[in-house]
Backbone as a ProteinNet text record, in pm:
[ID]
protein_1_A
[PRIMARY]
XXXXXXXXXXXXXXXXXXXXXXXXXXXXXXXXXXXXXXXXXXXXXXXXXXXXXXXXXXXXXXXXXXXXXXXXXXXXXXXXXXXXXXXXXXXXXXXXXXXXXXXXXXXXXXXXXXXXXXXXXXXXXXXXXXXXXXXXXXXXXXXXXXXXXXXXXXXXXXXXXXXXXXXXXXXXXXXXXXXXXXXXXXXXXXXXXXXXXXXXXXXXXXXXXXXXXXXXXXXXXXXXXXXXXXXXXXXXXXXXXXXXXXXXXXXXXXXXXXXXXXXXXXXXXXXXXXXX
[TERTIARY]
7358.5	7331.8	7424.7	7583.4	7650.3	7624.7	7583.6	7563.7	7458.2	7354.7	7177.1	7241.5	7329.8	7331.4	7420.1	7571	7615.4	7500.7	7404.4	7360.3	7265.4	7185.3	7116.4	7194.7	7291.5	7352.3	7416.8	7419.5	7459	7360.2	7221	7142.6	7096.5	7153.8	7149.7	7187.5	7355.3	7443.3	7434.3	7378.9	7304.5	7219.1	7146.2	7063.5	7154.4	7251.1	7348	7484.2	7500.7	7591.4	7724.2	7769.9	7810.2	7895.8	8002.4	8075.5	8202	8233.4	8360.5	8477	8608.9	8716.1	8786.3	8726.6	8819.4	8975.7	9066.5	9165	9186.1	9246.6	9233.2	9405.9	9400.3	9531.3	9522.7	9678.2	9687.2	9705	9704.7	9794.1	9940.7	10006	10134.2	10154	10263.5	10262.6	10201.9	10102.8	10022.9	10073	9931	10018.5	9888	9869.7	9747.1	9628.9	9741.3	9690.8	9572.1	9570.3	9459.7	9344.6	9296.8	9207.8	9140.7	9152.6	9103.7	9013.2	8920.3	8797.8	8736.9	8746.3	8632.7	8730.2	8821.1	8825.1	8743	8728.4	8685.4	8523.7	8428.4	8331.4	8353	8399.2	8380.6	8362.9	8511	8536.8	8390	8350.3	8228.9	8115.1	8134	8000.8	8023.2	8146.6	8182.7	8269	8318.9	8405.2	8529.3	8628.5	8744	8844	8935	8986.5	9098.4	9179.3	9335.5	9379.2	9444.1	9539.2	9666.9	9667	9816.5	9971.4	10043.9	10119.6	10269.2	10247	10303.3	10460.6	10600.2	10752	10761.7	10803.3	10816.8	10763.6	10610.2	10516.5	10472.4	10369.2	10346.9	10394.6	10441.8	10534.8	10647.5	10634.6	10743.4	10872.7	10980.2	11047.5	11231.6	11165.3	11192.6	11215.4	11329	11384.7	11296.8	11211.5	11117.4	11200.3	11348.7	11380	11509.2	11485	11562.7	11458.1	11337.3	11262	11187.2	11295.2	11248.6	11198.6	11159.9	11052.9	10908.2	10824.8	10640.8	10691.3	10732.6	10734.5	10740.3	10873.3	10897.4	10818.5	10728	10654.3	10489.3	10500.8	10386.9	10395.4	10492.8	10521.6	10444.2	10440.6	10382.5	10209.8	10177.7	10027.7	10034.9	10125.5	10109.2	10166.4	10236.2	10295.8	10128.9	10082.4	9968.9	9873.3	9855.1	9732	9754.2	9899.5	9935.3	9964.2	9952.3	9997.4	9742.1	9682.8	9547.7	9560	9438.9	9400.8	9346.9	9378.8	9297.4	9149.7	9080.4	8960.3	8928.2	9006.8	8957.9	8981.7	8861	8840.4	8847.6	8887.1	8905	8844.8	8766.7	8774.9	8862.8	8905.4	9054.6	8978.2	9009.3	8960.4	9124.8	9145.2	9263.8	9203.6	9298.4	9311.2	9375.2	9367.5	9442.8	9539.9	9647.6	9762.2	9747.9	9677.5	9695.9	9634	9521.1	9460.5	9583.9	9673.3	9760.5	9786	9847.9	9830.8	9703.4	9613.1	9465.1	9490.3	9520.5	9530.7	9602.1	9727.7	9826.9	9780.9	9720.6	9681.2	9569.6	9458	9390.2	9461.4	9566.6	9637.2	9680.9	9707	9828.2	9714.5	9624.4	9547.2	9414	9342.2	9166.9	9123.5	9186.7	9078.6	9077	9174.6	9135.3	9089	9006.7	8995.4	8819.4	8742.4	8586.5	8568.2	8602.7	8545.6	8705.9	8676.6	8801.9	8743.7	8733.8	8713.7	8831.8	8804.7	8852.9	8836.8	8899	8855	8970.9	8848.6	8948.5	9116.3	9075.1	9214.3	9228.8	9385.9	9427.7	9381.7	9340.7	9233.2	9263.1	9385.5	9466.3	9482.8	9413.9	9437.9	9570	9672.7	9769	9914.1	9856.5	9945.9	9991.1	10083.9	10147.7	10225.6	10161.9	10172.7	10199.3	10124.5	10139	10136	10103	10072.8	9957.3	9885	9756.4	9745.7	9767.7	9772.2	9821.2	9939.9	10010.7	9982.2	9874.7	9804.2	9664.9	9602.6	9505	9542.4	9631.1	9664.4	9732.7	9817.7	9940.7	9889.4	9883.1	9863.6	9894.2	9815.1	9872.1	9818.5	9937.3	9944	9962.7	10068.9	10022.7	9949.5	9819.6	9741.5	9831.4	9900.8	9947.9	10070	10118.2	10278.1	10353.5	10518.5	10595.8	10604.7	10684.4	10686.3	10770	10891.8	10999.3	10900.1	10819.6	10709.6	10623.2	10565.9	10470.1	10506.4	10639.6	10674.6	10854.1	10863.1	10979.4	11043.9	11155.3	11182.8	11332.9	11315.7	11432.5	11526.6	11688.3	11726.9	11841.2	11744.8	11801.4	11941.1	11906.5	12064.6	12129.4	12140.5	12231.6	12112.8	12153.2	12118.2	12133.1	12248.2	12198.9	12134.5	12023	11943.4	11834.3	11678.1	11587	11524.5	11400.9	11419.1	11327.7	11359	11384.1	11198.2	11211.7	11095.2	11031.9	10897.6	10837	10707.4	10710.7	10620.6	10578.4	10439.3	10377.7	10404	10448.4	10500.4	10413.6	10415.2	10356.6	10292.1	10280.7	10199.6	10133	10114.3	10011.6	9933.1	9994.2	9881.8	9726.3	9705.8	9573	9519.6	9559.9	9512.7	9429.3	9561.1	9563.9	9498.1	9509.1	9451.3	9354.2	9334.9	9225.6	9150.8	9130.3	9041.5	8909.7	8860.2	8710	8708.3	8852.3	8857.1	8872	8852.2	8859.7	8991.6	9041.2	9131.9	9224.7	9214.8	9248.3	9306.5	9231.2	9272.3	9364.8	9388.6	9478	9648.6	9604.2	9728.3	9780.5	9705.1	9771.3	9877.6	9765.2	9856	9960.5	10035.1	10070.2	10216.3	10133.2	10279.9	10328.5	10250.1	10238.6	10311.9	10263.7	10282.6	10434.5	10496.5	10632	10632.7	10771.7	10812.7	10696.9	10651.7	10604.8	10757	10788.7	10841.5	10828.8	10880.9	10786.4	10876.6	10947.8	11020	10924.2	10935.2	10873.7	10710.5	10657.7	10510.9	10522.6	10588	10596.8	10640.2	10675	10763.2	10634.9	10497.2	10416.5	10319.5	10376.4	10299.9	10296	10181.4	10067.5	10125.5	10086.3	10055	9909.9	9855	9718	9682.7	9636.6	9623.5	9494	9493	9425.9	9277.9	9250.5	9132.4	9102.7	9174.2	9133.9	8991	8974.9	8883.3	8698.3	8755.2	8605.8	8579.4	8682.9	8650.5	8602.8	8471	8416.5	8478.9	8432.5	8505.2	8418.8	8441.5	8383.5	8433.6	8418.2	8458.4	8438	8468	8424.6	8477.1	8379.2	8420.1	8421.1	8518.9	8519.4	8493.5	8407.2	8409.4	8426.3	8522.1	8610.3	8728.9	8794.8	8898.8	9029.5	9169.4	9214.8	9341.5	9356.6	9493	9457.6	9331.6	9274	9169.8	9166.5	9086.1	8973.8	8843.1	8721.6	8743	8786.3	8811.7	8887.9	8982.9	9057.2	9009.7	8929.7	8897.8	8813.2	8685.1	8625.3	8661.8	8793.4	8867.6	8921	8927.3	8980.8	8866.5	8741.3	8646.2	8607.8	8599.5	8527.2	8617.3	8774.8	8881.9	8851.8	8799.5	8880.1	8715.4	8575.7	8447.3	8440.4	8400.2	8373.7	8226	8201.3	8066.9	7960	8029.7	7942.6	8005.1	7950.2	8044.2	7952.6	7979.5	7946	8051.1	7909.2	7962	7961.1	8074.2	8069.1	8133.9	8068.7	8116.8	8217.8	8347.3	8430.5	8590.4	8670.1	8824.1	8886.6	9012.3	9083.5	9079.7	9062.5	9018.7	8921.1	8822.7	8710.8	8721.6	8855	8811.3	8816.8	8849.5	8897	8741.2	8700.3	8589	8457.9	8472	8328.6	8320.3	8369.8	8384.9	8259	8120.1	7997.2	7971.4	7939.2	7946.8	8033.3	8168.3	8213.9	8225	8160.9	8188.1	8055.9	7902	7807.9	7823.5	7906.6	7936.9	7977.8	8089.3	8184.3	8045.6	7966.1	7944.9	7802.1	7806.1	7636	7713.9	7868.9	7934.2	7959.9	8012.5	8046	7886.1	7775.6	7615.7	7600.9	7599.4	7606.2	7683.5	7787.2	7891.5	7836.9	7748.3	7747.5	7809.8	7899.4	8026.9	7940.1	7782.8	7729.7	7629.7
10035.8	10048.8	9958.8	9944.6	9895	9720.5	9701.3	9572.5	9507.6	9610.2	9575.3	9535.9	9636.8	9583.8	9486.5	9390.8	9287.5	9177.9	9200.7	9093.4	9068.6	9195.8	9128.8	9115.6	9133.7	9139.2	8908.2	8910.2	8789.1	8663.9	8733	8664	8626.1	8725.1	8746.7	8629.6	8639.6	8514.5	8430.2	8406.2	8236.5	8124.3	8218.7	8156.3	8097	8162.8	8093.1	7964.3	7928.2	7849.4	7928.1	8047.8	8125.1	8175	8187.3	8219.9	8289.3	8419.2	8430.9	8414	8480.3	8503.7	8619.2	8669.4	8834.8	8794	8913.9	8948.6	9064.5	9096.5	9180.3	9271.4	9403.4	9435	9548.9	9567.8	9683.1	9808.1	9925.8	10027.5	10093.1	10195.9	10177.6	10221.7	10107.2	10082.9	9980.7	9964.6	9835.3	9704.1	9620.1	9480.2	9399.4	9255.5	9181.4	9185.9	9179.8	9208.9	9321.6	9427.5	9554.9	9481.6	9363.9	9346.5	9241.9	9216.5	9090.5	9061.4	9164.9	9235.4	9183.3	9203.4	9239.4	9049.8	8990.2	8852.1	8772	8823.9	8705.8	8710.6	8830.9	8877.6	8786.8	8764.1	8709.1	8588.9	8493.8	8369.1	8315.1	8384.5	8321.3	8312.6	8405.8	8392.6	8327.8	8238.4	8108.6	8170.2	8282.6	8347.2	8314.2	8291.5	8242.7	8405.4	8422	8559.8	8495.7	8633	8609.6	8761.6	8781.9	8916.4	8919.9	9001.6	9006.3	9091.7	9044.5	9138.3	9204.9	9314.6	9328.7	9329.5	9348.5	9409.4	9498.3	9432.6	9480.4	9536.1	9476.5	9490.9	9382.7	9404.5	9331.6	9185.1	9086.2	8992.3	8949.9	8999.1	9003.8	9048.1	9036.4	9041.6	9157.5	9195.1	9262.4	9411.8	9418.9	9591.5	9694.9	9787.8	9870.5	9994.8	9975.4	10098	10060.6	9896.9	9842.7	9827.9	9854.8	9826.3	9965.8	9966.5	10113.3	10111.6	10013.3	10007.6	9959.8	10039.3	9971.7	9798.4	9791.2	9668.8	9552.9	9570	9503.5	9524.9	9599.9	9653.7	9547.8	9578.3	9488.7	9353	9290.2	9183.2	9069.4	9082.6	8948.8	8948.1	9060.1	9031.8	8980.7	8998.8	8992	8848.9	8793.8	8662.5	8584.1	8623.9	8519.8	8573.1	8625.2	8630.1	8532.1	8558.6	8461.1	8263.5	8293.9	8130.7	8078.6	8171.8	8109.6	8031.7	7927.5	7873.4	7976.2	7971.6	8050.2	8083.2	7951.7	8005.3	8028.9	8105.9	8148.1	8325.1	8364.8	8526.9	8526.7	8691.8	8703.5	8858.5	8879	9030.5	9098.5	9170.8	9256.5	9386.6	9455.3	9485.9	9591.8	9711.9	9734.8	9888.6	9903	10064.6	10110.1	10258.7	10355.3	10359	10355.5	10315.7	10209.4	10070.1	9937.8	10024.8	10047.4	10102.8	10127.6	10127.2	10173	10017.2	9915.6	9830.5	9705	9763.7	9715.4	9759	9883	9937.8	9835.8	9835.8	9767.8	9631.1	9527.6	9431	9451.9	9522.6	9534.2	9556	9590.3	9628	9504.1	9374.9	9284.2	9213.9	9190.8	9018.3	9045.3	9137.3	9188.4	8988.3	8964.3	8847.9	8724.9	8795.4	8671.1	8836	8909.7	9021.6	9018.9	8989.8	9026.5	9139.8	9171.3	9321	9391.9	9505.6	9625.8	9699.3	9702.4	9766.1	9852.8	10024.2	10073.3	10154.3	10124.3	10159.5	10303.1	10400.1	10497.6	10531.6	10494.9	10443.8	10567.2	10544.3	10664	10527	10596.9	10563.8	10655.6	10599.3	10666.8	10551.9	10573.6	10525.5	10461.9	10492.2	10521.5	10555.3	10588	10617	10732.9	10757.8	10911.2	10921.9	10984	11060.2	11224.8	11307.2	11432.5	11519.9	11617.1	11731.2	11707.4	11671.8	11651.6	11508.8	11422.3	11304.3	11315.7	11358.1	11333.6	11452.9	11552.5	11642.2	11531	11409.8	11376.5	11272	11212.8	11083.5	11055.4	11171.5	11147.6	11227.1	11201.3	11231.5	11368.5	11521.5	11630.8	11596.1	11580.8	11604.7	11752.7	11825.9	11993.3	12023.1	11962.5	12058.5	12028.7	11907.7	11844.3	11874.9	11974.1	11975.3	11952.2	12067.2	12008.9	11859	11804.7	11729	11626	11712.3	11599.3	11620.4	11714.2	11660	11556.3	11575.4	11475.7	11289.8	11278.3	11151	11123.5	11004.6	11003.6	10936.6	10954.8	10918.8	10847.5	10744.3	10664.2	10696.8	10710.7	10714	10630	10505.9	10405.1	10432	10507.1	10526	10685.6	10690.7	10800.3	10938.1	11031.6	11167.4	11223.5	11206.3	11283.1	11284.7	11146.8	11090.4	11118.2	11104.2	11115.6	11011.7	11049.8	10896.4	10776.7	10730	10525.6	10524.6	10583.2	10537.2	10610.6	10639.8	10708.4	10658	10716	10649.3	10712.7	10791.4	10858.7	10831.1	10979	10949.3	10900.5	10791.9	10685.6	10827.9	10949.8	10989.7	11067	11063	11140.4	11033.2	10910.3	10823.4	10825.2	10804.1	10783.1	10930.2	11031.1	11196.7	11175.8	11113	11104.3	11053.5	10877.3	10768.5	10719.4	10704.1	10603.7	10704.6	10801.4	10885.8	10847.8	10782	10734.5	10582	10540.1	10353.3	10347.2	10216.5	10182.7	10170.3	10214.6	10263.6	10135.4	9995	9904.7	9875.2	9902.2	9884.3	9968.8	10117.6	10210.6	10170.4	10126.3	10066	9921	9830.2	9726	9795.4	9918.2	9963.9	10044.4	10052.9	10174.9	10016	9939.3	9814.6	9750.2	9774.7	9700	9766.7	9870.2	9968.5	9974.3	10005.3	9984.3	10083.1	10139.1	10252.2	10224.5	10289.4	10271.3	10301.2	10222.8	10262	10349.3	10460.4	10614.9	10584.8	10579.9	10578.1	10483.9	10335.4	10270.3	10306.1	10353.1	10402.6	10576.3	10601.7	10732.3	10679.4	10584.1	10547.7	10445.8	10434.5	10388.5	10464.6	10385.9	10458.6	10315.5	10291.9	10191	10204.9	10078.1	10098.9	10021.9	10072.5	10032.4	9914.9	9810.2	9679.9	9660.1	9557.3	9566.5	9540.1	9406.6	9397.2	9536.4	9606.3	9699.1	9744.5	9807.9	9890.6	9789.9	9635.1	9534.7	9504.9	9563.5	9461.6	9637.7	9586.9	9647.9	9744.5	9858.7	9949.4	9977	9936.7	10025	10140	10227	10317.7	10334.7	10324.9	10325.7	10452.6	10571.4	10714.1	10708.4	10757.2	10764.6	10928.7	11013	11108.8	11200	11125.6	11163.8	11145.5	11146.6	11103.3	11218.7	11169.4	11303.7	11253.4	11134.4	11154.7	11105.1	11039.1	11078.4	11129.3	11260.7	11375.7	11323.6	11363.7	11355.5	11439.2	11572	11670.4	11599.6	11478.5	11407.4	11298.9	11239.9	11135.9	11121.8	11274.3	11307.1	11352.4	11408.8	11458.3	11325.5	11195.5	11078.1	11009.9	11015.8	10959	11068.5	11166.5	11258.2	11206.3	11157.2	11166.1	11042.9	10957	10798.4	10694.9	10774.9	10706.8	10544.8	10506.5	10397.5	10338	10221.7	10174.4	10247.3	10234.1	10289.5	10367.2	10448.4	10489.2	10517.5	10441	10377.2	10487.1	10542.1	10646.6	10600.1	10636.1	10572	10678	10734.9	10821.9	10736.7	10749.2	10725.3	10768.2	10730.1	10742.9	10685.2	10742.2	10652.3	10518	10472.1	10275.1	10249.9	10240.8	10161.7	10020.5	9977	9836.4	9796.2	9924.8	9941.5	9995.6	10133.8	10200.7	10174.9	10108.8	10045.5	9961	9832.2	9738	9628.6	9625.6	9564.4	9670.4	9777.7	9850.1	9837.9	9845.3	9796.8	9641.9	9576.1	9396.1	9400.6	9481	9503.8	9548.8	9699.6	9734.5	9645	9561.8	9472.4	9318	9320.7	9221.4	9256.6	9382.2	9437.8	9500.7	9529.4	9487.8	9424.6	9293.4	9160	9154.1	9168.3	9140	9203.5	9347.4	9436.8	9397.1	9360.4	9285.3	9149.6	9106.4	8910.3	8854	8862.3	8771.4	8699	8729.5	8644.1	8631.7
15453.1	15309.4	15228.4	15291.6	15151.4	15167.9	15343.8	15340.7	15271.9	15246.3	15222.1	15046.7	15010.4	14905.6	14837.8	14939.7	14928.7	14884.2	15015.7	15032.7	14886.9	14829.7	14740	14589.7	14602.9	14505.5	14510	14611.6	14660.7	14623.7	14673.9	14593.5	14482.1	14416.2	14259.5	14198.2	14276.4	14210.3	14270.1	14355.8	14395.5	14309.1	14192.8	14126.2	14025.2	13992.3	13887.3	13918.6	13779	13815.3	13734.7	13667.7	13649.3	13730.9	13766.5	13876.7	13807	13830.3	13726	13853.8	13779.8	13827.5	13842.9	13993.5	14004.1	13997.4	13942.5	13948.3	14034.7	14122.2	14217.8	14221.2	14164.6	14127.9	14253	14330.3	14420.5	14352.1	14372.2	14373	14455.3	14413.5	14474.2	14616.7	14672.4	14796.6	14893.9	14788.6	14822.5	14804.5	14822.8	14812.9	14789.1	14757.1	14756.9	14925.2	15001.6	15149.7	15166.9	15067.5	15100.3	15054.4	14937.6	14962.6	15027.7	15218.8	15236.4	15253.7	15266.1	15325.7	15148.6	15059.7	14925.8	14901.2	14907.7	14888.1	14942.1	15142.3	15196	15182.9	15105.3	15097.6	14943.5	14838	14724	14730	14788.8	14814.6	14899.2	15007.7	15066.9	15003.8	14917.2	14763	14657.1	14638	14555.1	14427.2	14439.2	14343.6	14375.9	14216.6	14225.9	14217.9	14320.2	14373.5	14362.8	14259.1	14262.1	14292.2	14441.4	14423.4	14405.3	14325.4	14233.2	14296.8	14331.8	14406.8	14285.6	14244.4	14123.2	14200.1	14139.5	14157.7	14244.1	14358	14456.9	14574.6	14510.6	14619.4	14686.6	14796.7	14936.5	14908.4	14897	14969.7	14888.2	14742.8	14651.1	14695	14685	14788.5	14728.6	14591.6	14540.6	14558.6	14561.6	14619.9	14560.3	14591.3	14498.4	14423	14489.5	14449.7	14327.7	14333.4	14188.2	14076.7	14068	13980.6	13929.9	13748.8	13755.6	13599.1	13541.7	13391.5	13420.4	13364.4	13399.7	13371	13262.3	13177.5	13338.9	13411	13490.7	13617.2	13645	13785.6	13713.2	13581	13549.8	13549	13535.4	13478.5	13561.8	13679.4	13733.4	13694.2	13652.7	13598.9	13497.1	13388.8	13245.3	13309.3	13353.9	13337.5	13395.5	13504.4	13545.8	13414.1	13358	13298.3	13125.2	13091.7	12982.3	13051.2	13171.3	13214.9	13217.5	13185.4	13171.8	13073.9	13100.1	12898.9	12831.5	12684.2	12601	12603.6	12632.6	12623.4	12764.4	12886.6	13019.2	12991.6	13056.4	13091.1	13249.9	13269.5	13399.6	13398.9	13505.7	13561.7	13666.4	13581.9	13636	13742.5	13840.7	13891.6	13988.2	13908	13974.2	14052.7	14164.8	14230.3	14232	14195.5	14224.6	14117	14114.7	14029.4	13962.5	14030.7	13974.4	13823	13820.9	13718	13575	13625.4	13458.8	13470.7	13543.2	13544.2	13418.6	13452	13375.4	13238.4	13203.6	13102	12999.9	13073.3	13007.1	12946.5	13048.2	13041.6	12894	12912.7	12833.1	12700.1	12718.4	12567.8	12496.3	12594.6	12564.3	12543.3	12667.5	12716.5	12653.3	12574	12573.7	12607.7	12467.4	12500.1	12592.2	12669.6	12798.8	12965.8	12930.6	12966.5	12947.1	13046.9	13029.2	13069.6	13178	13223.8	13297	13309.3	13361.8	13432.3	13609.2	13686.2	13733.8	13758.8	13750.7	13866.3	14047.1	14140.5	14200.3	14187.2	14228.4	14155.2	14073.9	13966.5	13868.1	13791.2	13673	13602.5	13521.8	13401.7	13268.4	13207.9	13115.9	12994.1	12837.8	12747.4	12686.2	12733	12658.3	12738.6	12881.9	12998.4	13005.9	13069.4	13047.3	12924.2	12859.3	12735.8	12726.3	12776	12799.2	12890	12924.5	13069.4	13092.2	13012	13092.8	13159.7	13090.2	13101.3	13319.8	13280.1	13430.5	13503.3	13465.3	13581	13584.3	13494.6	13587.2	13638.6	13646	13646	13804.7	13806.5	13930.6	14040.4	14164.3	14243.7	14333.7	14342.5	14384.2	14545.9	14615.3	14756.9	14792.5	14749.2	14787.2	14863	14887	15036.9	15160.9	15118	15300.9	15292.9	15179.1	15260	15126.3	15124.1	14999.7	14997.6	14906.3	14903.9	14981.3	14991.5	15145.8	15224.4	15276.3	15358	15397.4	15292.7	15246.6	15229.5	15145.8	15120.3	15173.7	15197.6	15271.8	15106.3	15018.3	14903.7	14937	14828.4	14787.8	14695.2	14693.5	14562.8	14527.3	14457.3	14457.8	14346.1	14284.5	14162.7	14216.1	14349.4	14404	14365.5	14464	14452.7	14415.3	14321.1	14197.4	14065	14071.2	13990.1	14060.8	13967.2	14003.6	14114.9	14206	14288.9	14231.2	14314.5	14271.5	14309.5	14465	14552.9	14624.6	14639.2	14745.1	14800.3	14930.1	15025.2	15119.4	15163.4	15219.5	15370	15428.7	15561.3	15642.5	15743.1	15832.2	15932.3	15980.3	16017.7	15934	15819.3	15761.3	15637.4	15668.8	15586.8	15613.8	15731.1	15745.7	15709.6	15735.1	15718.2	15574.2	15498.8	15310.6	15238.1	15273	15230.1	15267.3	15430.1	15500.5	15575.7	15570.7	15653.3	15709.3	15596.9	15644.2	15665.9	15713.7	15728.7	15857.2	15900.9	16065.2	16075.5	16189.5	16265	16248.8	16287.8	16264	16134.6	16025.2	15905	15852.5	15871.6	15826.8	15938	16046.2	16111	16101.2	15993.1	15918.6	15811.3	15748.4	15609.5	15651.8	15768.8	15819	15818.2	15856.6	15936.3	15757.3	15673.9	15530.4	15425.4	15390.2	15288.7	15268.6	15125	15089.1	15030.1	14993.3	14857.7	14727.1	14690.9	14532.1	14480.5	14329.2	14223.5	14137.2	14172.3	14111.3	13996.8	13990.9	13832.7	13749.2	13792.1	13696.7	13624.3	13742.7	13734.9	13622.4	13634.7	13567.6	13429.5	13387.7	13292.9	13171.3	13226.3	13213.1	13054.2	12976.9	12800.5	12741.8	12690.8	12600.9	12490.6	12392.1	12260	12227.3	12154.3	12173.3	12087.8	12194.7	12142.5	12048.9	11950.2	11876.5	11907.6	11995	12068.4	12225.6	12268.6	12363.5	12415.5	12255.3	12271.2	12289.4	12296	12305.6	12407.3	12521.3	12674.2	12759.8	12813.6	12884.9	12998.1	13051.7	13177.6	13226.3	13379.7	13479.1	13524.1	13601.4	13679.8	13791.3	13914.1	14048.6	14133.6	14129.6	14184.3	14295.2	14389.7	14504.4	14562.8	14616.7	14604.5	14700.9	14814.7	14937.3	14905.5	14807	14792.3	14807.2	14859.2	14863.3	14723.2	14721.6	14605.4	14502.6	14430.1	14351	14319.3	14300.2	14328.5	14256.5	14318.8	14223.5	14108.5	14098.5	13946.7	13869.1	13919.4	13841.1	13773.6	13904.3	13802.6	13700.4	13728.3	13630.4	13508.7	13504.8	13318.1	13312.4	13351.8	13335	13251.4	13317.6	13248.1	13111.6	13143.8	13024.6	12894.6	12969.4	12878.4	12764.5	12885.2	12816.3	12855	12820.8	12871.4	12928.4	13025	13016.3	13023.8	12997.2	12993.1	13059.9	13216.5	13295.7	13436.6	13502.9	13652.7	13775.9	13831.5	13979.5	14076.5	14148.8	14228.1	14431.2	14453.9	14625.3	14687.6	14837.8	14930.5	14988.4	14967.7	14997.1	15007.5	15112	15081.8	14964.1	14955.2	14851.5	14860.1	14973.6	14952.8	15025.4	14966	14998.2	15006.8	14967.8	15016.1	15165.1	15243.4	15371.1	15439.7	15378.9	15457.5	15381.3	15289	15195.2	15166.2	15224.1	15169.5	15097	15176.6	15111.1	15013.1	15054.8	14896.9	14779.9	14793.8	14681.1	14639	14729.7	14662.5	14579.7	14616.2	14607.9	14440.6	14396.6	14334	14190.3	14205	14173	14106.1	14213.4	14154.3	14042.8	14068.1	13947.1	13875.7	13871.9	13720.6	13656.2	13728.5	13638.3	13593.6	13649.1	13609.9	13468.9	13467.6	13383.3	13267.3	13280.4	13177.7	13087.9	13179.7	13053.7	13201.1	13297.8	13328.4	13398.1	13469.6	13551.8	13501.7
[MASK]
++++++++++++++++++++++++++++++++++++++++++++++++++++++++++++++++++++++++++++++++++++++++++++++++++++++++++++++++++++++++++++++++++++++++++++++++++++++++++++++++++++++++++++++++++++++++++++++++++++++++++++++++++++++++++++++++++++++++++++++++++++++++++++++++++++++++++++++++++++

């Protein structure tokens, strides 16, 4: 099924000479590396693919547990997206976490910003702002265990400060994250995966840019998901509507266990959008 629908989606954009430019943002722990699968599926369909490896993630080389403001965990997006020409648009396309990531961008960049895909992502106006905000936003592990359970944590400014870093213990990732991905792929992310910057990511509040509210949103539901809950991501959308929401049986990364479906997805949004 998700291939039947790469492919005609492929054909679609064959007829054009229209070709945009994904931006491809990780979520935390991640790195540009999770998506090689939905790049080498773009690039072979003549799309220009940039993955973004934010502070301190996958090859940045940056301590994760020295980097503790959004400002600076964002920064290498906001720096590539202000080094475009003015008159270039890009479709941003973030997961999971990257998603506050997008936000941000959308706040600073709208008009070099065509579309905002929003995969399995916190999908927060404004960022953490309140209790609700960070009951839909942040991730409840609780079924699998307290939390020294669950995540092995950093504390990069001593123990008796809050921590720097956390990172889902290497035998219960795949349980968490990749459940429905090939075996292969959850044991790349197993050799890959770094501390997230929980400080900086928690530290994550908008001011709302003046163009924002003109650049298009997708939503891409994943509805196997275990750390961002489908109940979540649904008060995310009820919260903060977007254009439209594209629903996929899937783990938290489909770019791993869905991958023609979500390039499939991805590209009858940029369609949906004007971008093709």
């Amino acid at each position: 099924m998700g291939e039947e629908i790469a492919v005609e989606m492929e054909m679609k954009v064959k007829t054009t000479l229209k070709k945009p430019h994904f931006v491809l943002i990780h979520g935390i722990s991640g790195g540009g590396w999770c998506w090689y699968k939905i790049r080498c599926l773009m690039e072979n369909s003549g799309y220009t693919v940039s993955c973004i490896d934010l502070k301190g993630a996958g090859i940045d080389q940056t301590d994760p547990n020295t980097v503790l403001s959004f400002k600076e965990y964002n920064n290498p997006l906001l720096q590539f997206l202000s080094s475009l020409n003015n008159n270039e648009k890009v479709i941003l396309v973030g997961h999971s976490a990257g998603g506050l990531s997008l936000t941000d961008a959308i706040h600073k960049f709208a008009k070099k910003v065509s579309l905002a895909v929003y995969v399995a992502a916190t999908m927060l106006k404004m960022g953490f702002v309140t209790e609700d905000d960070i009951k839909d936003g942040v991730p409840d592990l609780s079924d699998f265990g307290e939390i020294g359970d669950v995540y092995d944590i950093g504390f990069g400014l001593g123990l008796d400060n809050p921590p720097t870093g956390m990172l889902i213990k290497k035998e219960l990732q795949r349980k968490i994250i990749y459940q429905m991905s090939p075996q292969e792929d959850s044991t790349l992310a197993a050799m890959l995966l770094r501390p997230g910057p929980i400080q900086a990511l928690r530290s994550a509040q908008f001011e709302e840019g003046e163009d924002a509210n003109g650049v298009p949103r997708i939503y891409i539901k994943t509805t196997k998901d275990h750390v961002i809950k489908p109940q979540q991501q649904d008060a995310m959308i009820k919260k903060w509507p977007p254009t439209d929401v594209y629903v996929l049986e899937s783990d938290h990364s489909p770019f791993f266990s869905a991958p023609f479906t979500l390039f499939g997805f991805l590209v009858k949004a940029a369609i949906s959008a004007g971008c093709i």
